[in-house]
XYZ file of C-alpha atoms in Angstrom:
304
model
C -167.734 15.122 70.135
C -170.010 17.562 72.006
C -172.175 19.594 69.118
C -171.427 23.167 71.214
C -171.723 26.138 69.621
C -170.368 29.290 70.364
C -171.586 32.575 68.764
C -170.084 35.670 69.126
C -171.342 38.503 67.967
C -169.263 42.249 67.643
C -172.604 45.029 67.400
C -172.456 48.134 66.960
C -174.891 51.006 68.032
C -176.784 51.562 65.493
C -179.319 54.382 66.046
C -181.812 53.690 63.076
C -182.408 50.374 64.732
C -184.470 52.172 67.287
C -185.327 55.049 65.127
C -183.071 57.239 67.456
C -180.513 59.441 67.023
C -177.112 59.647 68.810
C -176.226 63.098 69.681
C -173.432 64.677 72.217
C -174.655 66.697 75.624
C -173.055 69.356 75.735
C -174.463 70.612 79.179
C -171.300 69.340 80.814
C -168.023 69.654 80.590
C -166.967 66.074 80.193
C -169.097 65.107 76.770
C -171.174 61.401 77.007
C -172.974 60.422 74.567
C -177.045 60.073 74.850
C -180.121 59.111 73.323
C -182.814 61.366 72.146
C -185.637 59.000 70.401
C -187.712 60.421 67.691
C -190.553 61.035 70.366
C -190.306 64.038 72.325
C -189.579 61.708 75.227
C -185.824 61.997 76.641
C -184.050 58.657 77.934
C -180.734 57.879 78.989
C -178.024 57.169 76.576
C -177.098 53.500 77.564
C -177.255 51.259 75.218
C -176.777 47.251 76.001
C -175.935 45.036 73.159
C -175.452 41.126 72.876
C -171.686 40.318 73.040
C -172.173 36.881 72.641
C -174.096 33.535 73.164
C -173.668 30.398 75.194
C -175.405 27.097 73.169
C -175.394 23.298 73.926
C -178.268 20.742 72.517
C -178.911 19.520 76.542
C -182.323 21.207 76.394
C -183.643 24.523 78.131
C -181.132 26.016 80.411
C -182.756 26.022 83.801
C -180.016 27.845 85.910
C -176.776 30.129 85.753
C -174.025 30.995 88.462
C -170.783 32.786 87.896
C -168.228 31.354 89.670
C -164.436 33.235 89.495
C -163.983 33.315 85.319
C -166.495 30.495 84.861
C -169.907 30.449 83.709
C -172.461 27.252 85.014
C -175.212 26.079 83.362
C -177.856 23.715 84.438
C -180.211 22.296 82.302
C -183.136 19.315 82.447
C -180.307 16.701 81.607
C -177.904 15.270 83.385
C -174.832 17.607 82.484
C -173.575 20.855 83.717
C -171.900 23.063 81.607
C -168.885 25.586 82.321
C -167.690 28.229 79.794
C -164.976 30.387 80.652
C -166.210 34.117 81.146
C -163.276 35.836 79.335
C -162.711 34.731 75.781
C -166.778 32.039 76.375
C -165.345 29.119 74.947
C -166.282 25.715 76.888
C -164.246 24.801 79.463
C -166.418 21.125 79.862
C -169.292 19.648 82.003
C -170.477 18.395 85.062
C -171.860 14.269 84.547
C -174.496 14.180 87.619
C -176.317 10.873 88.685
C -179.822 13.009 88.753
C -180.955 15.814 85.826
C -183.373 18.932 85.627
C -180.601 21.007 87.451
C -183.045 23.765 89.140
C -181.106 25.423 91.062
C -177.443 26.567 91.983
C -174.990 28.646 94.057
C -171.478 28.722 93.935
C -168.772 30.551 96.438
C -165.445 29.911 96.347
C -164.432 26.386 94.848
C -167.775 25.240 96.268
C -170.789 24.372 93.746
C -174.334 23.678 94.900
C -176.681 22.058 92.813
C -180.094 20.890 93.252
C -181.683 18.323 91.178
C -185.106 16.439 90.445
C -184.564 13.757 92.889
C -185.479 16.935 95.238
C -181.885 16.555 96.522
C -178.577 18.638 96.628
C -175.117 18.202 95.456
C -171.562 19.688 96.481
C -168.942 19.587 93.903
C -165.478 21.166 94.933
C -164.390 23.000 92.040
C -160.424 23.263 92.914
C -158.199 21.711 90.051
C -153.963 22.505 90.445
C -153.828 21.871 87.020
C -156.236 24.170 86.124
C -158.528 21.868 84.072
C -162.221 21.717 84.889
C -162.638 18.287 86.856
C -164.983 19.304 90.077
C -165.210 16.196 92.499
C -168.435 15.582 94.516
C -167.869 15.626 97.931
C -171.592 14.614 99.088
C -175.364 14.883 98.463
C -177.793 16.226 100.973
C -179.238 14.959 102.627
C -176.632 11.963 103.050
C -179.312 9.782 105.230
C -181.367 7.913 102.266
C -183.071 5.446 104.126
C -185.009 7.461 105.786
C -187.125 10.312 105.721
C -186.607 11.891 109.573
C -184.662 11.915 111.754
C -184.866 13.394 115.671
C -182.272 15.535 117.351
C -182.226 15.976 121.018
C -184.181 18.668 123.031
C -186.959 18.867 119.610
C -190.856 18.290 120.279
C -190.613 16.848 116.258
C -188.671 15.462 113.773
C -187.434 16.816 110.877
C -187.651 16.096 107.395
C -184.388 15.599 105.863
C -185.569 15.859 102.330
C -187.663 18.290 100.317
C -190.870 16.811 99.194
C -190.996 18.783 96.240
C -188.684 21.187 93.311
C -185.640 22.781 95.840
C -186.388 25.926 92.999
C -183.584 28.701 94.808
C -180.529 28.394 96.980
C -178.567 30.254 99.642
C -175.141 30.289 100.958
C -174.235 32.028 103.848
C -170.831 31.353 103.585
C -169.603 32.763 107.230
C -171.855 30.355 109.455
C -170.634 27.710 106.512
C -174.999 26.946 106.356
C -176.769 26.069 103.048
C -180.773 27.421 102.400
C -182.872 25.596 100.076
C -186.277 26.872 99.350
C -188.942 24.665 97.539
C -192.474 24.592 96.174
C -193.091 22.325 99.212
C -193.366 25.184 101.155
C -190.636 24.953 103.227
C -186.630 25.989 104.139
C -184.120 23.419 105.113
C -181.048 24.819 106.641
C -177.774 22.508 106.285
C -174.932 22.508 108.467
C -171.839 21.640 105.904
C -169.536 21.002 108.643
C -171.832 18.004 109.873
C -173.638 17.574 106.685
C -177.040 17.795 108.196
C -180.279 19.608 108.596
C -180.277 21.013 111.406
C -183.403 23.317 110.493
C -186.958 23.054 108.937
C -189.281 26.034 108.349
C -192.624 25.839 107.140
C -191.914 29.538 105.214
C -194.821 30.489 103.262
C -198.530 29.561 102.175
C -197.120 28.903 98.105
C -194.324 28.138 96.623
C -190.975 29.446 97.605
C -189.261 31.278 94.235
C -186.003 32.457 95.475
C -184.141 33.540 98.394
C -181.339 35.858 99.069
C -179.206 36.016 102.539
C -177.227 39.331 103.743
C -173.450 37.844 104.519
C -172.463 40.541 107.355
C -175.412 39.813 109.800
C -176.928 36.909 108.800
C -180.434 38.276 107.242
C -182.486 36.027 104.906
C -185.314 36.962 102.683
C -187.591 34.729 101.130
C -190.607 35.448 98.243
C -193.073 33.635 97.473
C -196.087 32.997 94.967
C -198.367 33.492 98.204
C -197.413 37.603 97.381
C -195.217 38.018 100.424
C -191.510 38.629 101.355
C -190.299 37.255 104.614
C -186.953 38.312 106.690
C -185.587 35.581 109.024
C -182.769 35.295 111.317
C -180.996 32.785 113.047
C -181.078 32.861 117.122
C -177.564 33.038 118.114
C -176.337 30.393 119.577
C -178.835 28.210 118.352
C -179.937 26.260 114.767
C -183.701 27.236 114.832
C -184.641 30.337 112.840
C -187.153 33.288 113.128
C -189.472 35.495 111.493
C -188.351 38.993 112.321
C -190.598 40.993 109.317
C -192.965 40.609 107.386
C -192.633 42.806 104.124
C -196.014 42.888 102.050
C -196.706 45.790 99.897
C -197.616 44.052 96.630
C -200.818 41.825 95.656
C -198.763 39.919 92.893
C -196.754 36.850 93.484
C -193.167 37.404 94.238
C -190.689 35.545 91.847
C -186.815 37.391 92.178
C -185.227 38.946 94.849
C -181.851 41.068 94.609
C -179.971 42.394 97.574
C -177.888 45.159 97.435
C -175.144 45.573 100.396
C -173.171 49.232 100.685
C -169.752 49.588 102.595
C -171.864 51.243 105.703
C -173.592 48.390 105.796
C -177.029 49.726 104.354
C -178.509 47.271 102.447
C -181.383 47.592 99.460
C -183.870 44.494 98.798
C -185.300 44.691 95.381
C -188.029 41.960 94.668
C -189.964 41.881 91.301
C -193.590 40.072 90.708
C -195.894 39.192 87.870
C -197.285 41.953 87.338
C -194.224 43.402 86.455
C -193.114 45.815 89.259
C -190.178 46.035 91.321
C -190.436 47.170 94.407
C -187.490 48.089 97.063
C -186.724 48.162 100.853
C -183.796 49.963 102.606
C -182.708 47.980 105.684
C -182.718 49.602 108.818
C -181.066 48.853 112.336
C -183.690 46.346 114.749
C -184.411 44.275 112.382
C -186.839 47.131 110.265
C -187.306 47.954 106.537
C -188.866 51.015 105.263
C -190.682 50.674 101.917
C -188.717 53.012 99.110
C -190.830 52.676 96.468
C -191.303 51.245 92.792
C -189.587 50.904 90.061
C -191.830 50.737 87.050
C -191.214 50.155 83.416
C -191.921 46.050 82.722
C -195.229 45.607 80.938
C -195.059 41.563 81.711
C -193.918 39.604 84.923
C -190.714 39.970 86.454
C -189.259 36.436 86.824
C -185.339 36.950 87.121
């Protein structure tokens, strides 16, 4: 029997934990409750407390999805765990052929997961009975005796597989294509339908750390340790991608990127770096982002 544990905690705010005091503004009309620390500094009144915590004895847990009500975990063995989001009990695991599960994405009833044969799997999540049994519908790339490959009208091949960690992920679930990014350097775009790569960018001059992509028109961003975030696009009609901007305002390397999408369609990248600031973009129309400033308040690196 798996040795899981599951500990749940029920806190409480206590205010002499942080030598604060809770009091009651009573500036508006609808009372909140706030902080006011024993400096003469005034924060916010939010409070965030562990609800619970998620342990199995498969090592250091190198990546987390949420997918509907579940929670994935990868980790440097073999297994992938899922824990269901409501009441965080385990719902089971994922045996895969290859461990040190870097990487994955989920939409849908689709998992991605990349592994440290520098290679990706899809798992199909979708169980009638409602059990957790995802099958594997393929690995990418699916040609393994050989490294290249040539498609018509190309001056080169392409490399089918990564030559190093695939450390972040994209989905861009309308054009149904899959972005790995990996400390060789490079982006691989898959085509799921044909269950190929049908794209190879040489992105950066350092390792790519993660990668984000814009669902209504197609933008992907890209950091990397080299200190700069890139914006691509896809040329319509085609597979081959571009680099439409070049957004470098930071002399630390770039390790997280968060996009945030509004119902008019204006969109916010956040990307954090080592040296612990965040800084953040507003997209604007032609393929332009203007720089909106910092947000300051890590002492260490920003990682996640």
């Amino acid at each position: 029997m798996e040795n899981h544990q599951l500990i749940t905690k029920k806190n409480t705010l206590i205010s002499t934990f942080f030598d604060e005091k809770i009091i009651e503004d009573q500036s508006s009309d609808i009372p909140h409750l706030s902080i006011q620390p024993a400096s003469a500094s005034y924060y916010p009144y939010i409070l965030y407390c562990c609800i619970s915590s998620l342990c199995h004895d498969d090592g250091a847990i190198n990546s987390i999805v949420v997918s509907g009500n579940l929670v994935l975990t990868g980790s440097s063995t073999t297994r992938i765990h899922a824990w269901q989001s409501l009441d965080c009990h385990t719902k089971g695991y994922i045996k895969t052929t290859s461990s040190d599960v870097r990487a994955m994405v989920a939409h849908g009833d689709l998992l991605f997961t990349s592994h440290k044969d520098h290679k990706v799997m899809m798992w199909n999540m979708k169980n009638s009975r409602g059990d957790f049994e995802p099958r594997k519908v393929t690995s990418l790339p699916i040609d393994i005796t050989g490294h290249f490959k040539n498609y018509p009208f190309r001056k080169h091949a392409i490399a089918l597989q990564h030559k190093d960690t695939i450390f972040c992920m994209a989905f861009n679930h309308v054009e149904g294509l899959l972005y790995t990014g990996s400390f060789d350097r490079t982006i691989k775009v898959w085509k799921l339908n044909d269950k190929k790569c049908v794209d190879s960018i040489l992105a950066h001059r350092g390792n790519i750390n993660d990668m984000v992509i814009n669902q209504q028109n197609g933008y992907l961003f890209t950091c990397s340790s080299d200190e700069t975030v890139k914006m691509w696009l896809r040329a319509y009609g085609e597979t081959s991608h571009t680099l439409i901007n070049f957004l470098n305002y930071n002399t630390s390397p770039v390790y997280a990127l968060a996009l945030s999408v509004s119902p008019s369609h204006r969109s916010i990248l956040y990307f954090g770096s080592s040296d612990g600031c965040i800084n953040f973009w507003a997209e604007e129309n032609s393929f332009q982002c203007n720089h909106g400033g910092f947000l300051e308040g890590h002492q260490l690196g920003y990682y996640a």
